[in-house]
mmCIF file of C-alpha atoms and ligand atoms in Angstrom:
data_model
loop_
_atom_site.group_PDB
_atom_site.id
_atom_site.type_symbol
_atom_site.label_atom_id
_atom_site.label_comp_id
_atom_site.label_asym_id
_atom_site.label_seq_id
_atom_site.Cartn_x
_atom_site.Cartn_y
_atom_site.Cartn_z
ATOM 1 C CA UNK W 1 105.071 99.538 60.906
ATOM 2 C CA UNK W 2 107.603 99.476 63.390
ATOM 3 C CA UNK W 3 105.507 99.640 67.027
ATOM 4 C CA UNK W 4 102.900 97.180 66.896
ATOM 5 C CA UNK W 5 101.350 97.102 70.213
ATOM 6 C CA UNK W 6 99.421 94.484 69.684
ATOM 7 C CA UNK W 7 102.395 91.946 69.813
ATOM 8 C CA UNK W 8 102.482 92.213 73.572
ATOM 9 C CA UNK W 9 98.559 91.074 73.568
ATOM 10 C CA UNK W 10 99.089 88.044 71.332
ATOM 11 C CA UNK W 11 98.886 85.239 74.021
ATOM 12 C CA UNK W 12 97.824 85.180 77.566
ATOM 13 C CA UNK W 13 101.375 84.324 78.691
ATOM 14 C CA UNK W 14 102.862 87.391 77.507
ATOM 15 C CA UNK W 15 99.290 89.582 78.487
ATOM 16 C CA UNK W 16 100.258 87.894 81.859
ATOM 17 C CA UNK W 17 104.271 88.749 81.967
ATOM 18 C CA UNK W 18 103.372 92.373 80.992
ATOM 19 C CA UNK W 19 100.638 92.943 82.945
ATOM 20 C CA UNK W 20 101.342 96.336 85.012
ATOM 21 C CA UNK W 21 99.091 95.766 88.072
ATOM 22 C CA UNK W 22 97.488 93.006 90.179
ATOM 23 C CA UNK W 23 94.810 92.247 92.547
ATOM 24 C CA UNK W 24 96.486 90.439 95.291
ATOM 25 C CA UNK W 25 94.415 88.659 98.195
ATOM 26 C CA UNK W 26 97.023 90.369 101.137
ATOM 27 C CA UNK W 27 95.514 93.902 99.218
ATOM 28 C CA UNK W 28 92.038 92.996 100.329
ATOM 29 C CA UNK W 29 89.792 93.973 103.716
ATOM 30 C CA UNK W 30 86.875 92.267 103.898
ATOM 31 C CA UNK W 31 84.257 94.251 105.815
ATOM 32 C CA UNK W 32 81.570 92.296 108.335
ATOM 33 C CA UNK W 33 78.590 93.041 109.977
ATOM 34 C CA UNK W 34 77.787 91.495 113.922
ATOM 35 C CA UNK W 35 74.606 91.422 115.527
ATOM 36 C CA UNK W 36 73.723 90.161 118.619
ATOM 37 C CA UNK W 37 72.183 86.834 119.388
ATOM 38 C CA UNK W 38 73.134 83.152 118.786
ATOM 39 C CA UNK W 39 72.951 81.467 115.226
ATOM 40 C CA UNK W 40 71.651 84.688 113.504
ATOM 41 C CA UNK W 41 72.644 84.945 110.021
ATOM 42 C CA UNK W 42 70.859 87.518 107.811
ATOM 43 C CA UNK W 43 71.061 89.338 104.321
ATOM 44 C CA UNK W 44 71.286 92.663 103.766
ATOM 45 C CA UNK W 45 68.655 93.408 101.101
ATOM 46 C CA UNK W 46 70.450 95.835 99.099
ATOM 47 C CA UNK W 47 73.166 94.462 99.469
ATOM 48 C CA UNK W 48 73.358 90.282 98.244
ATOM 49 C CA UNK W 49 75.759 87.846 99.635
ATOM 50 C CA UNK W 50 76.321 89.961 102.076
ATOM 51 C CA UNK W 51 75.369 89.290 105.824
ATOM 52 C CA UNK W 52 74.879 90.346 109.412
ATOM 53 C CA UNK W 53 76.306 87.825 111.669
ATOM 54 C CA UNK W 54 75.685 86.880 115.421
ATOM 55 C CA UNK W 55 79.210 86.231 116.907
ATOM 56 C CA UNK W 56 79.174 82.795 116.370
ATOM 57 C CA UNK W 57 78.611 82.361 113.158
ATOM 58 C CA UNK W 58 80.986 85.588 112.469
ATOM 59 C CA UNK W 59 83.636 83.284 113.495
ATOM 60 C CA UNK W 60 82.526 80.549 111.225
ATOM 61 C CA UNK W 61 83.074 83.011 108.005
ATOM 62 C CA UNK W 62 86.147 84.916 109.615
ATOM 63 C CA UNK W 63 87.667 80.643 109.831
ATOM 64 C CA UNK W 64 85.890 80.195 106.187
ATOM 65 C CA UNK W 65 87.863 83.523 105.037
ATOM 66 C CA UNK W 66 91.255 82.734 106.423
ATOM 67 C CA UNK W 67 91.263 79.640 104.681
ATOM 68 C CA UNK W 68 90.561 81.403 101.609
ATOM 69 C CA UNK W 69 93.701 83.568 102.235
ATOM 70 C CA UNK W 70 91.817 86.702 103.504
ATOM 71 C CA UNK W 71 93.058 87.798 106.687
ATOM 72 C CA UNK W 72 92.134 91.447 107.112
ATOM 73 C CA UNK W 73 89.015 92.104 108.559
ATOM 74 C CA UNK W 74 86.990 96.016 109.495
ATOM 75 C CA UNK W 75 84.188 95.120 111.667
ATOM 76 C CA UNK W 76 80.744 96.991 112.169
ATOM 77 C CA UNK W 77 78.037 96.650 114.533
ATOM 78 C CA UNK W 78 74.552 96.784 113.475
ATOM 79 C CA UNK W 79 72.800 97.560 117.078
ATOM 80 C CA UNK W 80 69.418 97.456 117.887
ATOM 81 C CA UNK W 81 67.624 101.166 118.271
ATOM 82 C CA UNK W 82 67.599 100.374 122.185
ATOM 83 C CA UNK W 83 71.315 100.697 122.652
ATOM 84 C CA UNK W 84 72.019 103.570 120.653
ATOM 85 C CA UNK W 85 71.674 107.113 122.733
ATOM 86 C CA UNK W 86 72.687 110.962 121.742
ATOM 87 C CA UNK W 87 76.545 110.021 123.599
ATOM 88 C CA UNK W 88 76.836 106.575 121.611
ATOM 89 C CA UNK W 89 77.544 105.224 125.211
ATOM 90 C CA UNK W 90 77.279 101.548 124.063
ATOM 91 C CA UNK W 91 80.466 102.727 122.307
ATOM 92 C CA UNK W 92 82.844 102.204 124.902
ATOM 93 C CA UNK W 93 80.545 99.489 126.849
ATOM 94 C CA UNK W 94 83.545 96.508 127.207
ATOM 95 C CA UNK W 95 80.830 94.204 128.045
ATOM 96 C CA UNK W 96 78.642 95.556 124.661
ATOM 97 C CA UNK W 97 78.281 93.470 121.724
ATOM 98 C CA UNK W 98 81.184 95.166 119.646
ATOM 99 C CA UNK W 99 83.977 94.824 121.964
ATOM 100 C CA UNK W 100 83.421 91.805 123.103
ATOM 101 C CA UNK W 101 82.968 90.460 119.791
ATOM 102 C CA UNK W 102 86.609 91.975 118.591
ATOM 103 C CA UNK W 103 87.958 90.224 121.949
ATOM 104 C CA UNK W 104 86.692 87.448 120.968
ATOM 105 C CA UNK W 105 87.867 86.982 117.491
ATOM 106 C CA UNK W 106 91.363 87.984 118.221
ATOM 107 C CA UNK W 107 91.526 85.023 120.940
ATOM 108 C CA UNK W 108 90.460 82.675 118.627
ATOM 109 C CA UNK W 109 92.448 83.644 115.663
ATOM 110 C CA UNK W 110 95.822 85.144 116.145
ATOM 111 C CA UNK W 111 96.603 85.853 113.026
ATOM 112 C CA UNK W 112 94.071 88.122 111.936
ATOM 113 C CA UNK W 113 94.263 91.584 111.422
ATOM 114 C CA UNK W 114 91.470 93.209 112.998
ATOM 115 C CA UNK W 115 90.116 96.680 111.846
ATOM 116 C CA UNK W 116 87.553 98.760 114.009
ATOM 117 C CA UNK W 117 85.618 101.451 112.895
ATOM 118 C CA UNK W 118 86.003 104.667 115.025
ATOM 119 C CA UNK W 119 82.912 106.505 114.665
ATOM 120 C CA UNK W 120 79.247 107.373 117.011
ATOM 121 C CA UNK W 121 76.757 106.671 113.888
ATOM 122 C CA UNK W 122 76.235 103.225 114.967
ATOM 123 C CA UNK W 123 75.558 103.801 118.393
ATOM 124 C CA UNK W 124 74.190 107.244 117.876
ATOM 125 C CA UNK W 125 70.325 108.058 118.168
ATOM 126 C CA UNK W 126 70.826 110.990 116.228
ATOM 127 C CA UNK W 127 72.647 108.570 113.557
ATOM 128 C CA UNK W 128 75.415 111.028 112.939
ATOM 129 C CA UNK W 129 78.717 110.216 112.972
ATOM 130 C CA UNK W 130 79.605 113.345 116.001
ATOM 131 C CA UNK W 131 77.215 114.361 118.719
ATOM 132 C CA UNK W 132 74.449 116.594 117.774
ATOM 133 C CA UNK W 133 73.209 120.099 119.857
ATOM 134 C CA UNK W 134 70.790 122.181 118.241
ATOM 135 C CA UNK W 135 71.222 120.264 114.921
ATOM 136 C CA UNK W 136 74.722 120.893 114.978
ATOM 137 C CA UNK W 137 77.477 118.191 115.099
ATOM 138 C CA UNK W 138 80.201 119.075 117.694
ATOM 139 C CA UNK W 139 83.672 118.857 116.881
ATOM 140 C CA UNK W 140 85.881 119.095 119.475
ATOM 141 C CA UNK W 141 83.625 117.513 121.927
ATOM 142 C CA UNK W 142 83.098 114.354 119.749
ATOM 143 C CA UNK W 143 87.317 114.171 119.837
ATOM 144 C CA UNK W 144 86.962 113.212 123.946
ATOM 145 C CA UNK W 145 84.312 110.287 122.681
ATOM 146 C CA UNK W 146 86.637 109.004 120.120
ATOM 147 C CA UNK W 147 89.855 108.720 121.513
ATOM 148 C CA UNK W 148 87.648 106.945 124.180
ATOM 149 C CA UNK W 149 86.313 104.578 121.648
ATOM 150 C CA UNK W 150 90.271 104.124 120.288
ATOM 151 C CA UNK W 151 91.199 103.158 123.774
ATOM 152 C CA UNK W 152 88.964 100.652 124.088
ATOM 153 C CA UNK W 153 88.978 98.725 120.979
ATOM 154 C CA UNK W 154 92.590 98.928 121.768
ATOM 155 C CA UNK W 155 92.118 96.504 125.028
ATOM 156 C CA UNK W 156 89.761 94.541 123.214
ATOM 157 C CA UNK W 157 92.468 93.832 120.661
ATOM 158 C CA UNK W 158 92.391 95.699 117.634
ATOM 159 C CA UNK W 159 95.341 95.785 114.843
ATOM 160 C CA UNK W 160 94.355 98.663 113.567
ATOM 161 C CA UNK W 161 91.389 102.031 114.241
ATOM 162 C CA UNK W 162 90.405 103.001 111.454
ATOM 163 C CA UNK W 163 88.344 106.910 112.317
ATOM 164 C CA UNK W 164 85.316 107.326 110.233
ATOM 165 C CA UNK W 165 84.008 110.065 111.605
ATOM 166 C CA UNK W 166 86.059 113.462 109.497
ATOM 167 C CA UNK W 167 85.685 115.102 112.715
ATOM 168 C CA UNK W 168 89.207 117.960 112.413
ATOM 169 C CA UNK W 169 92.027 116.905 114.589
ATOM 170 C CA UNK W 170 91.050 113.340 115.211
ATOM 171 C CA UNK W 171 93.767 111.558 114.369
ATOM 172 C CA UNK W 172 96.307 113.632 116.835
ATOM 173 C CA UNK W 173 93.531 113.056 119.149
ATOM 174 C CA UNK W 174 93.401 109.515 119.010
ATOM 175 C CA UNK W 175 97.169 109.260 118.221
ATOM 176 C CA UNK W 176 97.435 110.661 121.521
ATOM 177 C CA UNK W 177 94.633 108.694 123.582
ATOM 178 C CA UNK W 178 96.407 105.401 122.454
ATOM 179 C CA UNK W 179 99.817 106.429 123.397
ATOM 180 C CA UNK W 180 99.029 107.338 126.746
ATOM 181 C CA UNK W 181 97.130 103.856 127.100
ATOM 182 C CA UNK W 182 100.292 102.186 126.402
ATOM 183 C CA UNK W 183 99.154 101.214 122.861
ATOM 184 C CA UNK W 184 101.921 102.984 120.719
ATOM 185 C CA UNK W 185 101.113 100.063 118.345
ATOM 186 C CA UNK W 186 97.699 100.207 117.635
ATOM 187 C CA UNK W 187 97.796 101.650 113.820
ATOM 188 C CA UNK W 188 95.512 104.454 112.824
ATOM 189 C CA UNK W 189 93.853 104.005 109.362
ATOM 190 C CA UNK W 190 92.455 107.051 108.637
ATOM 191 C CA UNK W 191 89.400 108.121 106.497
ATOM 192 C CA UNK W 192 91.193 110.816 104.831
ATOM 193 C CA UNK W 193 89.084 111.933 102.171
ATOM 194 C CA UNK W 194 85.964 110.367 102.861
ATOM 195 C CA UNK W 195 83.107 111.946 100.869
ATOM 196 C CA UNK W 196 79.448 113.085 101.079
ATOM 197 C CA UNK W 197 78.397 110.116 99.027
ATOM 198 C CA UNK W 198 75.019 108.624 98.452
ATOM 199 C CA UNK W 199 77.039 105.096 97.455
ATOM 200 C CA UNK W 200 76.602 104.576 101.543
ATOM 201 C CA UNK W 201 72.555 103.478 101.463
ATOM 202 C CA UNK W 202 73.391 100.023 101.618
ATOM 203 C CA UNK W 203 75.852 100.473 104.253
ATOM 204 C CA UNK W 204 73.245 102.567 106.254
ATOM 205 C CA UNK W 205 70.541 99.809 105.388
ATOM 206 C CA UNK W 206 72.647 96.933 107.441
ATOM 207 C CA UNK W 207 73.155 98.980 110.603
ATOM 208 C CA UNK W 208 70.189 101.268 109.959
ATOM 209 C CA UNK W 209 72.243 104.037 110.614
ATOM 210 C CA UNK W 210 70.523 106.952 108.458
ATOM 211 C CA UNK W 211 71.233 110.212 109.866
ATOM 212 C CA UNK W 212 68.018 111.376 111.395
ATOM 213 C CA UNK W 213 68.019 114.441 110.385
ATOM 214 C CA UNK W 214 70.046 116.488 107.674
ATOM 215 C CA UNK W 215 72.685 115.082 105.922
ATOM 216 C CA UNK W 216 76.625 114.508 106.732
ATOM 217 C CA UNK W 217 77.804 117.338 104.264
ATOM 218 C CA UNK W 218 79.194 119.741 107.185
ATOM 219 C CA UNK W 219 81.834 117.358 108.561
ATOM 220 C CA UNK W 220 82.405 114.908 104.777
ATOM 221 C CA UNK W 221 83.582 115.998 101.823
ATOM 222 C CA UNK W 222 82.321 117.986 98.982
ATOM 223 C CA UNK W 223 82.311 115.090 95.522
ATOM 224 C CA UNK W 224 83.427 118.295 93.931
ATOM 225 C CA UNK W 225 86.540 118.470 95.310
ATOM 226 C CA UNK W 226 89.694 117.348 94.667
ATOM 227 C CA UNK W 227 92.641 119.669 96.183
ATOM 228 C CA UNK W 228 90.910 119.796 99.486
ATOM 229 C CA UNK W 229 91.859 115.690 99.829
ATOM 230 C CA UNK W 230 95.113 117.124 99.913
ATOM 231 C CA UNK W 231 94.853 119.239 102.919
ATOM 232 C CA UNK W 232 93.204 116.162 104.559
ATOM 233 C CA UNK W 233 95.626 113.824 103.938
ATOM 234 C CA UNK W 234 98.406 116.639 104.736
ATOM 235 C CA UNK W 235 96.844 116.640 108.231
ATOM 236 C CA UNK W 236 96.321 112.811 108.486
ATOM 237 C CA UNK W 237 100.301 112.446 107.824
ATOM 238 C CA UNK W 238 101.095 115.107 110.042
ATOM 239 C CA UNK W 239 98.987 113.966 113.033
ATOM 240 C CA UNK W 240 100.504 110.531 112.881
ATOM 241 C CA UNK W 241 97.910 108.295 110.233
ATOM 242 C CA UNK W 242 99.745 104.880 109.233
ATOM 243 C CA UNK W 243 97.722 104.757 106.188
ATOM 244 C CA UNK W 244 95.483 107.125 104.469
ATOM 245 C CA UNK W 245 92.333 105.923 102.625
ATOM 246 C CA UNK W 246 89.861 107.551 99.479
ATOM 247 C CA UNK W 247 86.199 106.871 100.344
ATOM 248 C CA UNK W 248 84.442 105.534 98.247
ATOM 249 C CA UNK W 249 86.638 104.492 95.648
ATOM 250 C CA UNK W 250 85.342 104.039 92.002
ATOM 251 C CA UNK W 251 83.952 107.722 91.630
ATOM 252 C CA UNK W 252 86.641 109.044 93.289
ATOM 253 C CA UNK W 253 90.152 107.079 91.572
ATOM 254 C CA UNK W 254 91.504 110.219 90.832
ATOM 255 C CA UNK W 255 91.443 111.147 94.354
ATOM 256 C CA UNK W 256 93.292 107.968 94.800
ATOM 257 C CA UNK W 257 95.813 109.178 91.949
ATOM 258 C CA UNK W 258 96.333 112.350 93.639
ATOM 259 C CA UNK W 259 96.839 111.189 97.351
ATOM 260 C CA UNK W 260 99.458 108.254 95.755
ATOM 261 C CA UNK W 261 101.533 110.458 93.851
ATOM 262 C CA UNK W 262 101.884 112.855 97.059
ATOM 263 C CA UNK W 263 102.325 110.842 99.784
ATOM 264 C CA UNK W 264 104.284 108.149 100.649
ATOM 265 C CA UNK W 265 102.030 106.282 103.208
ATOM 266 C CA UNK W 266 100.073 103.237 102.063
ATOM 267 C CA UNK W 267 96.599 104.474 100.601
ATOM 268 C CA UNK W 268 93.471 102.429 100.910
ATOM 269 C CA UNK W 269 90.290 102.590 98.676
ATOM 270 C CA UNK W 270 87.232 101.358 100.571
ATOM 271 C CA UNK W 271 84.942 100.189 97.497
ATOM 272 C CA UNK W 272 81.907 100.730 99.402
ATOM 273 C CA UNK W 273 78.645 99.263 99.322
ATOM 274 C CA UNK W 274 76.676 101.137 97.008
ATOM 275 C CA UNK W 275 79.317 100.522 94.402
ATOM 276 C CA UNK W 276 79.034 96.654 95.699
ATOM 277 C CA UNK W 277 75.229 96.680 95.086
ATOM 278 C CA UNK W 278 75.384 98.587 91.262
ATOM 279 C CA UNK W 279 77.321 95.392 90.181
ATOM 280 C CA UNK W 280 75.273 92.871 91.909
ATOM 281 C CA UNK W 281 71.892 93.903 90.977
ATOM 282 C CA UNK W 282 72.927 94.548 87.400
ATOM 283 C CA UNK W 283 74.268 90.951 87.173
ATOM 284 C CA UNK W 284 71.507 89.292 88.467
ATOM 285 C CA UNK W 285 69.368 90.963 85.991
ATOM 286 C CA UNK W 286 71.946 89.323 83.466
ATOM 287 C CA UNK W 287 72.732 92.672 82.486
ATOM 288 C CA UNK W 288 76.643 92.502 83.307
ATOM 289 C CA UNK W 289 78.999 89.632 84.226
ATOM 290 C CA UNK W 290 79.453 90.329 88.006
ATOM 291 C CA UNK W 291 82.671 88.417 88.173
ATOM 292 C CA UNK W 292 84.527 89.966 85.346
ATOM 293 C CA UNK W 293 82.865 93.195 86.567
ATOM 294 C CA UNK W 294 84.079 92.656 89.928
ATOM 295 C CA UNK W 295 87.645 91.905 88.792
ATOM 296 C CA UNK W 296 88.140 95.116 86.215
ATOM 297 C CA UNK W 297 86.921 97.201 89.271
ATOM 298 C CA UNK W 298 89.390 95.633 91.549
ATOM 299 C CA UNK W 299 91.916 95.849 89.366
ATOM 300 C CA UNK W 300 91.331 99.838 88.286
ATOM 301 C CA UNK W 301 91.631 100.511 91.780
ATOM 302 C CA UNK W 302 94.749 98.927 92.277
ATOM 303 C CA UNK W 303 95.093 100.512 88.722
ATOM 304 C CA UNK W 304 94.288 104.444 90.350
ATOM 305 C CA UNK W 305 97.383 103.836 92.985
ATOM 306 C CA UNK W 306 95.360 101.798 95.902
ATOM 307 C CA UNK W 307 97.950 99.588 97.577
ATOM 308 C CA UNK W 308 95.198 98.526 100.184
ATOM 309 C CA UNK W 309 91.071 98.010 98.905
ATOM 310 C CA UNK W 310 88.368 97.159 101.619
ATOM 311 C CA UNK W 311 85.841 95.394 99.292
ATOM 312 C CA UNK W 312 82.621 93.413 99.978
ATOM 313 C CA UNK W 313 84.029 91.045 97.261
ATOM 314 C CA UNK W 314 86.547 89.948 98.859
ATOM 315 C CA UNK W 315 85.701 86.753 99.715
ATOM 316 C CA UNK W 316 84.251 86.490 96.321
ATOM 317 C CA UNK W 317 87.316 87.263 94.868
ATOM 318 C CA UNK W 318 88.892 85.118 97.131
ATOM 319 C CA UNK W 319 86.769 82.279 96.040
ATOM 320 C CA UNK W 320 87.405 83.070 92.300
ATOM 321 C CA UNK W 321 91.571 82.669 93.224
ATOM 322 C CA UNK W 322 91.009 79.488 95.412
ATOM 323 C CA UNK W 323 89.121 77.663 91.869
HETATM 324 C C1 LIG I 1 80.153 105.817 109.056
HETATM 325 C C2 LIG I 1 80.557 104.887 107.992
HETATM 326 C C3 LIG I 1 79.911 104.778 106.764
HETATM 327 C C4 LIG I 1 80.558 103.795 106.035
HETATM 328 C C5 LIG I 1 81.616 103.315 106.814
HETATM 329 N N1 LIG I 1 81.605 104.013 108.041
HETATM 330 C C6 LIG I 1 78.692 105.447 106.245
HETATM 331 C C7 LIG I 1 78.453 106.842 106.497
HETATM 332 O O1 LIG I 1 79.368 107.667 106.591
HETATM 333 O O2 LIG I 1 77.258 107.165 106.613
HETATM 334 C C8 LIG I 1 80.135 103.379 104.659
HETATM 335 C C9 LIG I 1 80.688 102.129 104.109
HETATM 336 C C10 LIG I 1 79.972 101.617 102.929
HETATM 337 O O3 LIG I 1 79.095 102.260 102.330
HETATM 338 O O4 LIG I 1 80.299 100.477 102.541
HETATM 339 N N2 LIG I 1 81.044 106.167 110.013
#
C-alpha cells in the first residue's frame, strides 16, 4: 500500500495542520432577544440558555460577549400584543423599544456590528411577515413599510439590515430608501433563500410571533427546492445585497453549496433555533454531547461553503475557545 490515508490522522498536530476548514469567532452572529422593562431577564422555554433581555441587561451580555471575542450582533424584539397592529407601526416608532435599544447599544459600544432584522412579523397583529388584506399578504405595498423600517434603523445606527421578510424586489427597494437617506453605507444582508421551515417554533415562541392565520408558504420558500435559491440570490446580487444568506442552515447545506459555488458575495447560514433546540434537548437528556454536537454542526456549515453563521451558540462556542 502506497496511499495510506490514515497517516495524515495519526496525531492531533498533523489532524490540526491539515485540517481543511475552521470555525472562527469573527464567522459568528450571535442573535438576541430585547424586551421592554428594567432588569428583565427571561428564558425561552424551547429554547435553553437562551434569553429575552430588557435593555439593560442586553448590554450586560452584548459587554460579556465582546469580551469573549463576539462582536456581531442581529437583534429582535419580542413586543407585547399591545404594540403590534395590522401596519406594524411600532416598526418605525424612534421612540419604540427596538430603535431605541439599537441607539443605545451602538453609543455604548463602538465597535460592534449591529444587525437589524427588516421584517412586520414582530410588530404585526396578523403575525405575518407583509401586511395582510383578505388573507392575502401584499407585496408591493409591504416594500413602502420596509424601506421605511431600513431608514430608520439606519438613524438609530445599524451596521447592517438584514430583510427577512422574501417580499420580491425588496432589496432594490431598500437599496434605494437608504441611499436617498444618505446611508449609502448601511449594508444589506439579505435572506436570500429563506425557507418555509418548521425549525422557526422556537424563534416564534420568544417573540410570539405565530402567524395568525395560514402559514408563510406564499412569500418563503418551497424545502423542495433547490434551483429556485438561485433565482433568489440572482436577484439579491443584482438589486445590490452585500451578502446573501441560506435559512435555516443544517437541512438546507446544499443550498449553501450551491449559492457558494455561484456567487461571489459572502454567504451566511443562519443556524436557526429549531436546529439550536434539537441539540439542546437531546443533550440534556444525555442522549448526545451538546458541545461536540455543537462544534461538528458549526464546522459542516463552514464545511457546506458558509463564510458567515448566525448561531445561538455563539457565545457558547465562544466560551468553549476562551477555556
Ligand atoms: C421572521 C423571522 C423568523 C426568523 C428570523 N426572522 C421566523 C419566521 O420567518 O417566522 C427565524 C429565526 C430562527 O428560527 O432562529 N421575519
Amino acid at each position: 500500500m502506497f496511499k495510506r490515508p490514515r497517516r495524515n490522522r495519526k496525531s492531533s498536530v498533523i489532524r490540526k495542520m491539515v485540517q481543511e476548514n475552521r470555525v472562527h469567532l469573527e464567522d459568528l452572529i450571535f442573535p438576541l432577544f430585547v424586551i421592554e422593562g428594567d432588569n428583565q431577564r427571561n428564558e425561552v422555554s424551547s429554547m435553553p440558555g437562551i434569553y429575552r433581555y430588557s435593555p439593560d441587561l442586553l448590554k450586560d451580555e452584548i459587554d460579556e460577549c465582546m469580551n469573549l471575542g463576539i462582536k456581531s450582533f442581529a437583534i429582535f424584539p419580542s413586543l407585547p400584543e399591545s404594540k403590534k397592529d395590522k401596519m406594524a407601526t411600532e416598526a418605525t416608532n424612534a421612540e419604540g423599544l427596538y430603535l431605541q435599544t439599537i441607539r443605545d447599544i451602538k453609543e455604548s459600544f463602538e465597535d460592534a456590528c449591529i444587525i437589524t432584522d427588516i421584517a412586520m412579523d414582530p410588530y404585526s397583529s396578523d403575525g405575518h411577515d407583509g401586511i395582510v388584506q383578505d388573507g392575502k399578504i401584499l407585496n408591493d405595498e409591504t416594500l413602502e413599510v420596509l424601506g421605511e423600517m431600513a431608514v430608520a434603523q439606519a438613524e438609530a445606527g445599524a451596521d447592517i439590515v438584514a430583510p427577512s421578510d422574501m417580499m420580491d424586489g425588496r432589496v432594490e427597494f431598500i437599496r434605494e430608501a437608504l441611499d436617498d437617506a444618505n446611508f449609502e453605507d448601511v449594508s444589506i444582508m439579505a435572506y436570500t433563500a429563506k425557507y418555509a421551515s418548521a425549525f422557526y417554533g422556537p424563534f416564534r415562541d420568544a417573540l410570539d410571533s405565530a402567524p395568525k392565520f395560514g402559514d408563510k408558504k406564499t412569500y418563503q420558500m418551497n424545502p423542495a427546492n433547490r434551483r429556485e435559491a438561485l433565482i433568489e440570490a440572482e436577484l439579491d446580487e443584482s438589486e445590490g445585497a452585500d451578502f446573501l444568506m441560506v435559512k435555516p442552515a443544517l437541512p438546507y447545506l446544499d443550498v449553501i453549496r450551491t449559492l457558494k459555488q455561484d456567487f461571489d458575495l459572502p454567504i451566511a447560514a443562519y443556524n436557526v433555533s429549531g436546529e439550536y433546540a434539537m441539540i439542546k434537548a437531546a443533550a440534556q437528556k444525555g442522549w448526545l454531547d451538546g458541545l461536540d454536537t455543537m462544534q461538528e454542526t458549526l464546522l459542516s456549515i463552514k464545511r457546506a461553503g458558509a463564510d458567515v453563521i448566525l448561531t445561538y451558540f455563539a457565545k457558547e462556542f465562544a466560551e468553549l475557545r476562551n477555556g
